[in-house]
Coordinates of C-alpha atoms and ligand atoms in Angstrom, one line a residue:
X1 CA -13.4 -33.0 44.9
X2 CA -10.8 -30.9 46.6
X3 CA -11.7 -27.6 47.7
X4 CA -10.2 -24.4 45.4
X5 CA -7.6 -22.8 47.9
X6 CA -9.3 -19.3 49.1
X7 CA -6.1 -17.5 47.5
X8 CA -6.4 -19.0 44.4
X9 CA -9.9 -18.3 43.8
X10 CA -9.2 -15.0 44.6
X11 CA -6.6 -14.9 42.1
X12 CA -9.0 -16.1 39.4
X13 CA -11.7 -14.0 40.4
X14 CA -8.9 -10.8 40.3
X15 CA -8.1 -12.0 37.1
X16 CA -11.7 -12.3 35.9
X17 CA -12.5 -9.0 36.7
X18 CA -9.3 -7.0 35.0
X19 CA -9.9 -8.9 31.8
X20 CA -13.8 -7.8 32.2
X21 CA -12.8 -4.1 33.1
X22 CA -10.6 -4.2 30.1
X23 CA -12.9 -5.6 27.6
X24 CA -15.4 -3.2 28.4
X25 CA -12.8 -0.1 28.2
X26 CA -11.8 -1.5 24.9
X27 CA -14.7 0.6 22.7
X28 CA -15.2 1.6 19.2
X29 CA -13.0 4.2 18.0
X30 CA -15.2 4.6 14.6
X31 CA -15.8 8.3 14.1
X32 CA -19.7 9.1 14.0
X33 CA -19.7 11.1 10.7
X34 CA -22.8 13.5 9.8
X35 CA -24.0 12.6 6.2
X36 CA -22.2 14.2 3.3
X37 CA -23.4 17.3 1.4
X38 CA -24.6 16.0 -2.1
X39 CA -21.9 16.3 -4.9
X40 CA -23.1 16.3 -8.4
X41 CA -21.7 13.6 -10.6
X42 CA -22.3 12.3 -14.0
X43 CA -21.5 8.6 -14.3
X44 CA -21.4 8.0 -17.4
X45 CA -19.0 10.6 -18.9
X46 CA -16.7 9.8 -15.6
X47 CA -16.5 6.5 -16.7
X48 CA -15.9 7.2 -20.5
X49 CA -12.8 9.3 -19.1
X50 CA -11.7 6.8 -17.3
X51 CA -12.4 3.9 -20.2
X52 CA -10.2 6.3 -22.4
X53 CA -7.6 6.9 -19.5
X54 CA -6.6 3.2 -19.8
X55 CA -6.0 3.0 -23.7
X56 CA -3.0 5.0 -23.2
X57 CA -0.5 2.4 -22.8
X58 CA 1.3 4.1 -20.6
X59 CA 4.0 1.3 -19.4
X60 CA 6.9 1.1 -16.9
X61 CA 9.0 -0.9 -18.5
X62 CA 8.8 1.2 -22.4
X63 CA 8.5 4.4 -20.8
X64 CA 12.4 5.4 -21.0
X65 CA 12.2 4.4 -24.7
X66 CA 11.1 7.4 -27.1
X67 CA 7.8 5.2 -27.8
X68 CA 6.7 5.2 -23.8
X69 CA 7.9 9.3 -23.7
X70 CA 5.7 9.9 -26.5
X71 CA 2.7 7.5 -25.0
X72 CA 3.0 10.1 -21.6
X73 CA 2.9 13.4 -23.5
X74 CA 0.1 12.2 -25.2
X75 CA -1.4 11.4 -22.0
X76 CA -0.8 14.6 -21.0
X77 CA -2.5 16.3 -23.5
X78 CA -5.9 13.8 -23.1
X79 CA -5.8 15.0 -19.4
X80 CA -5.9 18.8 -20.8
X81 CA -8.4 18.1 -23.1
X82 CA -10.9 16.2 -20.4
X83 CA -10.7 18.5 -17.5
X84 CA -10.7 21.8 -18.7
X85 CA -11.8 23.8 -15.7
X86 CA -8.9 22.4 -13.4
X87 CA -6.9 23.0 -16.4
X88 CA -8.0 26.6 -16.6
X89 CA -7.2 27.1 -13.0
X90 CA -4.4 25.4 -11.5
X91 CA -1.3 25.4 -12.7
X92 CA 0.9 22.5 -14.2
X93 CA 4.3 21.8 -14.3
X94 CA 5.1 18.5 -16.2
X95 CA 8.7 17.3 -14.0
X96 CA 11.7 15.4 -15.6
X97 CA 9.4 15.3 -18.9
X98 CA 7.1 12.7 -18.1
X99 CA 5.4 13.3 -14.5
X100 CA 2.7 16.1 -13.1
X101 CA 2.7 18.6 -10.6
X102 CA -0.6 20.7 -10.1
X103 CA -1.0 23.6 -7.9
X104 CA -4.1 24.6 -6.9
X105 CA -4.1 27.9 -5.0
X106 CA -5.7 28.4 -1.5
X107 CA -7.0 31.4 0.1
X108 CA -5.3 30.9 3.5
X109 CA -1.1 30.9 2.9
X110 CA -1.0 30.1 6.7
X111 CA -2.5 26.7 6.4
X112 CA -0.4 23.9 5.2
X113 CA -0.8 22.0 2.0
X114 CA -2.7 19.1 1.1
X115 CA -1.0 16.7 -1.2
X116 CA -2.8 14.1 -3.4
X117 CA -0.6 11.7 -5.5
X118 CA -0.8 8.8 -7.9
X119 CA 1.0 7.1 -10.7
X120 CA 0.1 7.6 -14.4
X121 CA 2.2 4.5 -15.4
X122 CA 1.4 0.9 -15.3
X123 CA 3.0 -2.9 -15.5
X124 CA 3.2 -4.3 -18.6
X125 CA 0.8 -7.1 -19.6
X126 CA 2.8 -10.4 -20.5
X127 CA 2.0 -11.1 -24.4
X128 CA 1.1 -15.0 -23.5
X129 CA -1.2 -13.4 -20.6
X130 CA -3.5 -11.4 -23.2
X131 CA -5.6 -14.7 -23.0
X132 CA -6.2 -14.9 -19.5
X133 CA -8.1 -11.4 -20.2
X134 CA -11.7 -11.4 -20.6
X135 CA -11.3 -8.1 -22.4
X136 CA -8.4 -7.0 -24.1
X137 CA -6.1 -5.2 -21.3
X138 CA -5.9 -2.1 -22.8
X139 CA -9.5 -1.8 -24.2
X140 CA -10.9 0.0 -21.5
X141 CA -14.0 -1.9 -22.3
X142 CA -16.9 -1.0 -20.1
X143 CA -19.2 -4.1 -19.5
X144 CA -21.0 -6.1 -16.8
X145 CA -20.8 -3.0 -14.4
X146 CA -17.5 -2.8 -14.8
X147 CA -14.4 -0.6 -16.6
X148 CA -11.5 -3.0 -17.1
X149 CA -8.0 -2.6 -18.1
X150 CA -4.6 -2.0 -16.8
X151 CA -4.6 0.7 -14.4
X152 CA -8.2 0.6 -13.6
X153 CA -7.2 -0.7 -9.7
X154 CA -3.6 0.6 -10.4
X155 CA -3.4 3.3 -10.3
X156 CA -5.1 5.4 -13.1
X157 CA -8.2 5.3 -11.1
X158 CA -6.9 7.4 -8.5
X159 CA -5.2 9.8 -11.2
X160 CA -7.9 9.8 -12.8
X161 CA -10.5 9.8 -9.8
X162 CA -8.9 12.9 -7.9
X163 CA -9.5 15.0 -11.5
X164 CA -12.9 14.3 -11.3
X165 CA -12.9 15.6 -8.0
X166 CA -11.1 18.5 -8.6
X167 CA -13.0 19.4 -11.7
X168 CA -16.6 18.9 -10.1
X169 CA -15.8 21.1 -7.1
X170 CA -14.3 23.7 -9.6
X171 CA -18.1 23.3 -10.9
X172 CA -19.4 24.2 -7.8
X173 CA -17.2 26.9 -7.8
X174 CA -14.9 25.9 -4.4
X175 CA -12.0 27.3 -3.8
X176 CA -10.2 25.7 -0.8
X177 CA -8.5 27.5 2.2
X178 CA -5.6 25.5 2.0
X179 CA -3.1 24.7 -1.3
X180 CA -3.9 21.7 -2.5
X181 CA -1.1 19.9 -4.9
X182 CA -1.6 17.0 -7.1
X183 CA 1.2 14.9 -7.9
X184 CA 1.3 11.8 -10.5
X185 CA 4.5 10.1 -11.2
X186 CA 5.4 8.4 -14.2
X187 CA 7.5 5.6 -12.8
X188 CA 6.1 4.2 -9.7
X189 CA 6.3 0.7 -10.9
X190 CA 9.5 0.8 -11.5
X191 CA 11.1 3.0 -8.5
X192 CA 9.4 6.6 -9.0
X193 CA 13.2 7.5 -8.9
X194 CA 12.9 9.8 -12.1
X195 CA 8.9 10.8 -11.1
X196 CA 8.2 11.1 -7.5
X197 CA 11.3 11.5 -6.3
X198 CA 12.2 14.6 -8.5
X199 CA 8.5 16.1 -7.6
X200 CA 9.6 15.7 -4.0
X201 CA 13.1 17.6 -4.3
X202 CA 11.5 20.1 -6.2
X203 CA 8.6 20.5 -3.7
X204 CA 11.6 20.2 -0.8
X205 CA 13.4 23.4 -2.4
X206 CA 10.8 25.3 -2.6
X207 CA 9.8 24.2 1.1
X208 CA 6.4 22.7 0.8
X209 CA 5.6 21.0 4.3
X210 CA 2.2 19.2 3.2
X211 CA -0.5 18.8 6.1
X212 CA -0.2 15.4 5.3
X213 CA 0.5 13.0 1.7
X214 CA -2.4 10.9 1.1
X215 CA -1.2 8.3 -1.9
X216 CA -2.9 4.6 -3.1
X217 CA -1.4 1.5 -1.6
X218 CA -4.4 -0.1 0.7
X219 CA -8.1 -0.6 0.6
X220 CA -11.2 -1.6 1.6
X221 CA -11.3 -5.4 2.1
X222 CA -14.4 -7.5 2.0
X223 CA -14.9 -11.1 3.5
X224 CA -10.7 -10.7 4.0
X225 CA -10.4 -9.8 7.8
X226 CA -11.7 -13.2 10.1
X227 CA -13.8 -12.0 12.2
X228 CA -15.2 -9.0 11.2
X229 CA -18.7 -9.3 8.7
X230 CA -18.6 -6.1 7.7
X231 CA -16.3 -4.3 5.2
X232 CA -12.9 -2.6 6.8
X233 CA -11.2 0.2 5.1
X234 CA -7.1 -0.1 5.9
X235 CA -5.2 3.0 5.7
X236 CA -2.2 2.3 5.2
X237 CA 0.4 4.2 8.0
X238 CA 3.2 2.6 7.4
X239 CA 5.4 0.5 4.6
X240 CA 7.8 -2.2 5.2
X241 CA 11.6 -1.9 4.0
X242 CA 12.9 -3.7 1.1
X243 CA 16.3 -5.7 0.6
X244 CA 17.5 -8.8 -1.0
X245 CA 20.5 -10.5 -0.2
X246 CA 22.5 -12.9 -2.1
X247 CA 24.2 -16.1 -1.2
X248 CA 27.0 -17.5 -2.6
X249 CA 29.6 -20.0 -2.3
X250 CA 32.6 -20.7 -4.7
X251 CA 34.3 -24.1 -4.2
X252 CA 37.2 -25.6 -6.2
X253 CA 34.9 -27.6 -8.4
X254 CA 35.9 -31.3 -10.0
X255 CA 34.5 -34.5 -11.0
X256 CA 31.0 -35.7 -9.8
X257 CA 32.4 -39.7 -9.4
X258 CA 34.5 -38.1 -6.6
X259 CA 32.3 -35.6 -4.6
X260 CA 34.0 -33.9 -1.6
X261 CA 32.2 -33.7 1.5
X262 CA 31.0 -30.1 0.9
X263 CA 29.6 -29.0 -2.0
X264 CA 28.5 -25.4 -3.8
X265 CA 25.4 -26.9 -3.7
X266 CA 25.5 -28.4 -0.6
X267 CA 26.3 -25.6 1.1
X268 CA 24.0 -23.2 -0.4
X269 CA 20.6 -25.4 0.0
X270 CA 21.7 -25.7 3.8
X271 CA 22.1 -21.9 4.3
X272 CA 18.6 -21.5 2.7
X273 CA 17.3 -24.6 5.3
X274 CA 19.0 -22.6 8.3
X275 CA 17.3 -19.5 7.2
X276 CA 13.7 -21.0 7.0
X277 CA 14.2 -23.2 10.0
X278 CA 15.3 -19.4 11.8
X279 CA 12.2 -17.2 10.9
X280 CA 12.3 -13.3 12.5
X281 CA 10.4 -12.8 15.4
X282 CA 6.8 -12.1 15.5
X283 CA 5.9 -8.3 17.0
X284 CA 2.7 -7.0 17.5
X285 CA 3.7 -4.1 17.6
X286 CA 3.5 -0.6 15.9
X287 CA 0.9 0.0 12.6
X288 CA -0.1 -3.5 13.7
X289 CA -0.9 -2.7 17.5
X290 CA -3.1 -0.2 16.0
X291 CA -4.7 -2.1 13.7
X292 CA -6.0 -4.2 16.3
X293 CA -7.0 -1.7 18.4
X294 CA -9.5 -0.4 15.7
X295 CA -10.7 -3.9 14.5
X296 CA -10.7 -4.9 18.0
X297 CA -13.7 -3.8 19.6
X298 CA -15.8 -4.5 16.2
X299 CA -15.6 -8.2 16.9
X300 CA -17.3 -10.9 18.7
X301 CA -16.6 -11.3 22.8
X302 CA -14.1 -14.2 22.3
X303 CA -11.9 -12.0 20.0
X304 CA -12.4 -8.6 22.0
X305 CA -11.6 -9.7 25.0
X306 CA -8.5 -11.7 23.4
X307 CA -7.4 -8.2 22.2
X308 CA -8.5 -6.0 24.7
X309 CA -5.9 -7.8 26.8
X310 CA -3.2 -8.3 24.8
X311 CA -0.8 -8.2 28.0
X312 CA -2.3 -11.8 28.4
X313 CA -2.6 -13.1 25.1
X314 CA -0.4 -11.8 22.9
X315 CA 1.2 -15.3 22.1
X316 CA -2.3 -16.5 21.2
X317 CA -2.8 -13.8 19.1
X318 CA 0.7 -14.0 17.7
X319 CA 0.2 -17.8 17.0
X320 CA -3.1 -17.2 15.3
X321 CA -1.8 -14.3 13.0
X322 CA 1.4 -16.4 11.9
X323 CA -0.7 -19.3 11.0
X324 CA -1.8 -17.4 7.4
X325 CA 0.5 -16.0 5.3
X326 CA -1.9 -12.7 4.7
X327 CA -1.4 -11.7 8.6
X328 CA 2.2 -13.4 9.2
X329 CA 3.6 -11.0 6.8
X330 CA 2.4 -7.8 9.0
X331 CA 3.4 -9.3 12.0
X332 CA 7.0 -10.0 11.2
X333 CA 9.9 -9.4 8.6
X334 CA 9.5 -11.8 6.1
X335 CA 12.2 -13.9 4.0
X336 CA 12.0 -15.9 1.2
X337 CA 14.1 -17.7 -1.6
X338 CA 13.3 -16.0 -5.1
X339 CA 16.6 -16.8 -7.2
X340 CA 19.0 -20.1 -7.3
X341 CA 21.6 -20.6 -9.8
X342 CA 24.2 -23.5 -10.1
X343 CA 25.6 -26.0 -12.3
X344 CA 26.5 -26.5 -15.9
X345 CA 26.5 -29.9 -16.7
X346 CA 25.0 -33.3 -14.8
X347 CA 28.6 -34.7 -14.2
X348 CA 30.3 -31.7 -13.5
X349 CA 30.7 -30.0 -9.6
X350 CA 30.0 -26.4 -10.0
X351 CA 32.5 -24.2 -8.6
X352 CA 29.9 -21.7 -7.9
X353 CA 26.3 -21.4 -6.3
X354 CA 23.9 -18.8 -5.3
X355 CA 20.9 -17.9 -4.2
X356 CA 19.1 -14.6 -3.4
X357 CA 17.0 -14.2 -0.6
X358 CA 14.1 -11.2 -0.5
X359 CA 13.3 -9.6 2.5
X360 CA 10.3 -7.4 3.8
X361 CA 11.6 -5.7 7.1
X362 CA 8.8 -4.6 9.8
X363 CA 9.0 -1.2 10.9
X364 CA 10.8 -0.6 14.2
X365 CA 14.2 -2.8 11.9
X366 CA 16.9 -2.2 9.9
X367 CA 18.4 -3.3 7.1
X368 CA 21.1 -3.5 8.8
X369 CA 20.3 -5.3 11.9
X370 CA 18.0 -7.8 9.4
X371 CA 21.3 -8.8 7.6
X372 CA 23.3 -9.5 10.5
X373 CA 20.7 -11.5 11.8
X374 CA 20.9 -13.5 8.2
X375 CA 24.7 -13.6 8.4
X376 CA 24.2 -15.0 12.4
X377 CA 21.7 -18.0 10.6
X378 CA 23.3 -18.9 8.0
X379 CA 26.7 -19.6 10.5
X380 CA 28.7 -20.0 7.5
X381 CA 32.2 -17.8 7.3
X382 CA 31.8 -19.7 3.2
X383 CA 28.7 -18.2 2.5
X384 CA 29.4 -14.7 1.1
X385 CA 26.2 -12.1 1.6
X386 CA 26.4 -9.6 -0.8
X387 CA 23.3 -7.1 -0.3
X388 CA 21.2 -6.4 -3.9
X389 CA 21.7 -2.7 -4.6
X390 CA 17.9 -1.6 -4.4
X391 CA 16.8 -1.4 -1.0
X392 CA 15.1 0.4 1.4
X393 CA 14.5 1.0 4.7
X394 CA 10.7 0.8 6.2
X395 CA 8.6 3.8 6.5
X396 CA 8.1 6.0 9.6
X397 CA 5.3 5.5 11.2
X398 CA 2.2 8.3 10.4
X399 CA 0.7 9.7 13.4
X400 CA -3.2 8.1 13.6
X401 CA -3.7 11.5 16.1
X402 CA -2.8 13.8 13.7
X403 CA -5.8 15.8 11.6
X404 CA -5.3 14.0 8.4
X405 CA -5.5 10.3 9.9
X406 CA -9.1 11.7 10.9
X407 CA -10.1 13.4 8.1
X408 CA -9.4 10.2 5.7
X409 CA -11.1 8.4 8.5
X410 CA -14.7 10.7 8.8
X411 CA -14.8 11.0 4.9
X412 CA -14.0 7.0 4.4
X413 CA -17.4 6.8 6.7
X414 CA -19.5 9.4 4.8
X415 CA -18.9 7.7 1.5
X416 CA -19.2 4.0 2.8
X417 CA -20.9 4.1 6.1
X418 CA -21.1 0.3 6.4
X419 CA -17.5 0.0 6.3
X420 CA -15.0 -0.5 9.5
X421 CA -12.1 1.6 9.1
X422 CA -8.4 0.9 10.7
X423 CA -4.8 1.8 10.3
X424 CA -2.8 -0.5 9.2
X425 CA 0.8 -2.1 7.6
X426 CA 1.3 -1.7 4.0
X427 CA 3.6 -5.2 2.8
X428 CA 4.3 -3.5 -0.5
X429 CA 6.0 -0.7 -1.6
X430 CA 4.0 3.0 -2.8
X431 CA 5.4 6.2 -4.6
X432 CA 4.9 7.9 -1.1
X433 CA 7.8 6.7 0.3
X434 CA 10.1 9.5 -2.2
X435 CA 8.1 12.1 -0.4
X436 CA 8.9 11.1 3.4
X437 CA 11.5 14.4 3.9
X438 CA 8.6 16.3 3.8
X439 CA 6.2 15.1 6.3
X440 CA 5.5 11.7 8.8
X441 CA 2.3 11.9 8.0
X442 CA 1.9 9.5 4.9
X443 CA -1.1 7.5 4.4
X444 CA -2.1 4.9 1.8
X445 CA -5.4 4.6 1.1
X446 CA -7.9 4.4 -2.4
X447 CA -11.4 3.4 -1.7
X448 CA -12.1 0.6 -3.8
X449 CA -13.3 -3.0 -2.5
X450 CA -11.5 -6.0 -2.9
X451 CA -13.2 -9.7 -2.2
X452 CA -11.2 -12.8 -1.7
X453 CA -10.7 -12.6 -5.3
X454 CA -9.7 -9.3 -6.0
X455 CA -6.2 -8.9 -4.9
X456 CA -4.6 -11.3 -7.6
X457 CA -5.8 -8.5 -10.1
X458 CA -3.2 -6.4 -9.1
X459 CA -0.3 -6.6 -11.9
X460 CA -2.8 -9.6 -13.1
X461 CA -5.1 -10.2 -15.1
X462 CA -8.5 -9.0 -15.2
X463 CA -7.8 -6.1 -13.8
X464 CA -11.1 -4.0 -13.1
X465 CA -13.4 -1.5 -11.3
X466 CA -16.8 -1.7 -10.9
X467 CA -19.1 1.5 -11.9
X468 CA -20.0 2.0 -8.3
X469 CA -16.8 1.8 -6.6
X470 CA -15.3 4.4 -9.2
X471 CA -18.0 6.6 -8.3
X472 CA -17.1 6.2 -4.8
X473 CA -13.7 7.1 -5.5
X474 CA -14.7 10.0 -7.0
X475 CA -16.8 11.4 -4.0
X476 CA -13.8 10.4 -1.4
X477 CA -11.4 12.2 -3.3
X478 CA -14.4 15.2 -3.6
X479 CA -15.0 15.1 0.2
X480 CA -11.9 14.9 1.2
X481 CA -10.6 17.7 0.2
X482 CA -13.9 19.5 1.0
X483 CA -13.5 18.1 5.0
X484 CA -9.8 19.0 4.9
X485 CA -10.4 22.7 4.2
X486 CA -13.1 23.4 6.8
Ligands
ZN1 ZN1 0.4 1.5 -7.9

């Protein structure tokens, strides 16, 4: 056996030791949070609201008709009628007809605001899905440790989770130091342009900075994360941008028994092939660099020292994420084919074909920059890309050193102390985005728990909440506003 050169066994043992020192640098950043002060809560009657919350069909799509006004105001006036006390003291303003604005007075006018918000509205349930229901969706049936209906994930558990908070610290007779304002749209799910967005302008006029915005969006996953055994809480810091693009081609048509070379078609199916062939780059970067650092030192050697030293292995890493489409989509801007549309008749060319493409862009890109990099892959001077009209651009990024990143992060640990919490990339869109002139620091979180299962309940069916986790809810939403007024 030949002998390892002297320099390159130095070299090894050099590199050894870094990765070593590294690793063992790499520790927990989990807060170590003292036990929470008891808060007094009856279950049952909690649960009864919230059972009664979801037989209000309040939905997206019928909300502009007079029925779907009517179906808010009536919400409205349950809310009244269930929390008196808050009701009694704060005051309410209902904005653009439909949406909520409470003000609840602090003692202190030098502190800054906290601001809570959620959506009252919710997706419609598909008349051929009713089936798939094991209790009818807007039943609010409570059964099997459970409340189920539309809106018991999304999102009138947090609507209706942050009055219970409010009301039970009223009880105790709290008063916080700093304003707190409560915010529920009435058309998240389909923009929160008449909701949100016209409780943030008014909020912006009357020049409201909040502390921080803490809205729904992400959770705590169980059995989700590889690697990790226990539980991990994800607050959300950040939100990728929105934007579809459509393709199309026009071509001068004719008979099938003669086909040209190039064809609508043609053309369009190979600008979709170029496009999938020509994924964006994978970046570990950003909410996702943080992410790992959190998760990171919770996991076995192999892993920690793969992410302790990132310098070495990020393509490992990057390889590993990309390989499931959960982590690949937080890890790059993602594109996919969700329309195509040609052709009138089997023996007939059509003289037009299109497709649209819908992207997710990473923070750190632009819609811009994203669509000239579709315009470069596609190569096609034929292929006209028209961008859809709704789009966005991705979130800032919320600061993880700022107060409220650790306040949601020592009350997530008082009311679930098993759980591993983490910052984190939010793939979906949230209400919070509308109120983004008023602060960076945004963050998504609602504590409920979702297995392997779970997330398919989202806009699905089966929507539900178990008794405890609505408890738990309850108690963040209590705590938190407790913690952030010490
Ligand atoms: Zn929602």
């Amino acid at each position: 056996m030949k002998k390892l050169s002297p320099i390159l066994l130095a070299a090894l043992l050099a590199l050894a030791a870094l990765l070593a020192i590294r690793t063992a640098r790499f520790s927990s950043r989990q807060l170590k949070a003292e036990p929470a002060q008891p808060f007094a809560i009856d279950r049952d009657a909690m649960a009864q609201r919230l059972s009664a919350a979801i037989r209000y069909r309040t939905v997206a799509d019928e909300a502009p008709a007079p029925s779907g006004g009517g179906e808010f105001r009536r919400f409205h006036t349950f809310l009244a009628a269930s929390f008196p006390r808050l009701h009694a003291q704060l005051t309410r303003e209902t904005v653009n007809q439909q949406s909520l604005l409470y003000r609840w007075q602090g003692q202190d006018a030098r502190l800054k605001p906290l601001l809570l918000i959620g959506h009252m509205d919710v997706v419609p349930v598909a008349p051929q899905s009713e089936r798939a229901w094991s209790h009818s969706p807007f039943s609010g049936r409570i059964a099997d440790g459970y409340i189920w209906g539309r809106g018991a994930m999304d999102d009138k558990v947090g609507v209706l989770g942050i009055l219970e908070a409010v009301e039970g610290l009223l009880g105790e007779g709290f008063q916080p130091r700093r304003t707190v304002y409560l915010a529920f749209g009435h058309d998240e799910e389909s923009g929160g342009h008449a909701g949100a967005a016209k409780i943030a302008e008014l909020l912006r006029v009357r020049g409201v900075e909040p502390a921080f915005v803490l809205d729904e969006g992400m959770n705590i996953v169980d059995g989700i994360i590889p690697g990790i055994a226990a539980p991990v809480a994800l607050i959300g810091i950040a939100e990728k941008g929105y934007l579809s693009l459509d393709l199309s081609v026009e071509t001068a048509g004719g008979h099938s028994s003669i086909p040209p070379a190039d064809t609508a078609i043609g053309l369009i199916s190979r600008a979709l092939q170029r496009l999938a062939a020509t994924p964006f780059p994978a970046r570990l970067g950003g909410p996702t660099a943080r992410m790992l650092e959190f998760l990171g030192p919770e996991m076995a050697w192999a892993n920690r020292v793969a992410l302790a030293n990132l310098w070495l292995f990020d393509p490992l890493v990057r390889k590993k994420s990309a390989a499931s489409p959960l982590t690949d989509a937080i890890i790059r801007t993602t594109l996919t084919p969700t329309l195509f549309n040609a052709g009138i008749n089997e023996n007939v060319l059509p003289t037009k074909a299109s497709a649209v493409v819908n992207l997710r862009i990473l923070p750190g890109e632009t819609i811009a920059g994203t669509t000239e990099q579709v315009r470069k892959a596609v190569g096609d001077p034929r292929v006209k890309i028209t961008p859809l009209p709704v789009r966005m651009e991705p979130s800032a990024v919320a600061d993880i050193e700022a107060e409220g990143f650790a306040v949601i992060h020592r009350t997530i640990r008082q009311t679930a102390p098993e759980v591993i919490v983490a910052p984190a990339l939010l793939v979906a869109a949230t209400d919070s985005r509308h109120y983004a002139g008023l602060t960076k620091n945004i963050y998504r979180f609602l504590p409920i728990t979702l297995r392997p299962d779970d997330a398919k309940r989202y806009h699905g069916s089966d929507e539900r909440i178990s008794l405890e986790d609505y408890e738990r809810c309850v108690r963040f939403y209590a705590l938190l506003i407790r913690n952030s007024n010490r």
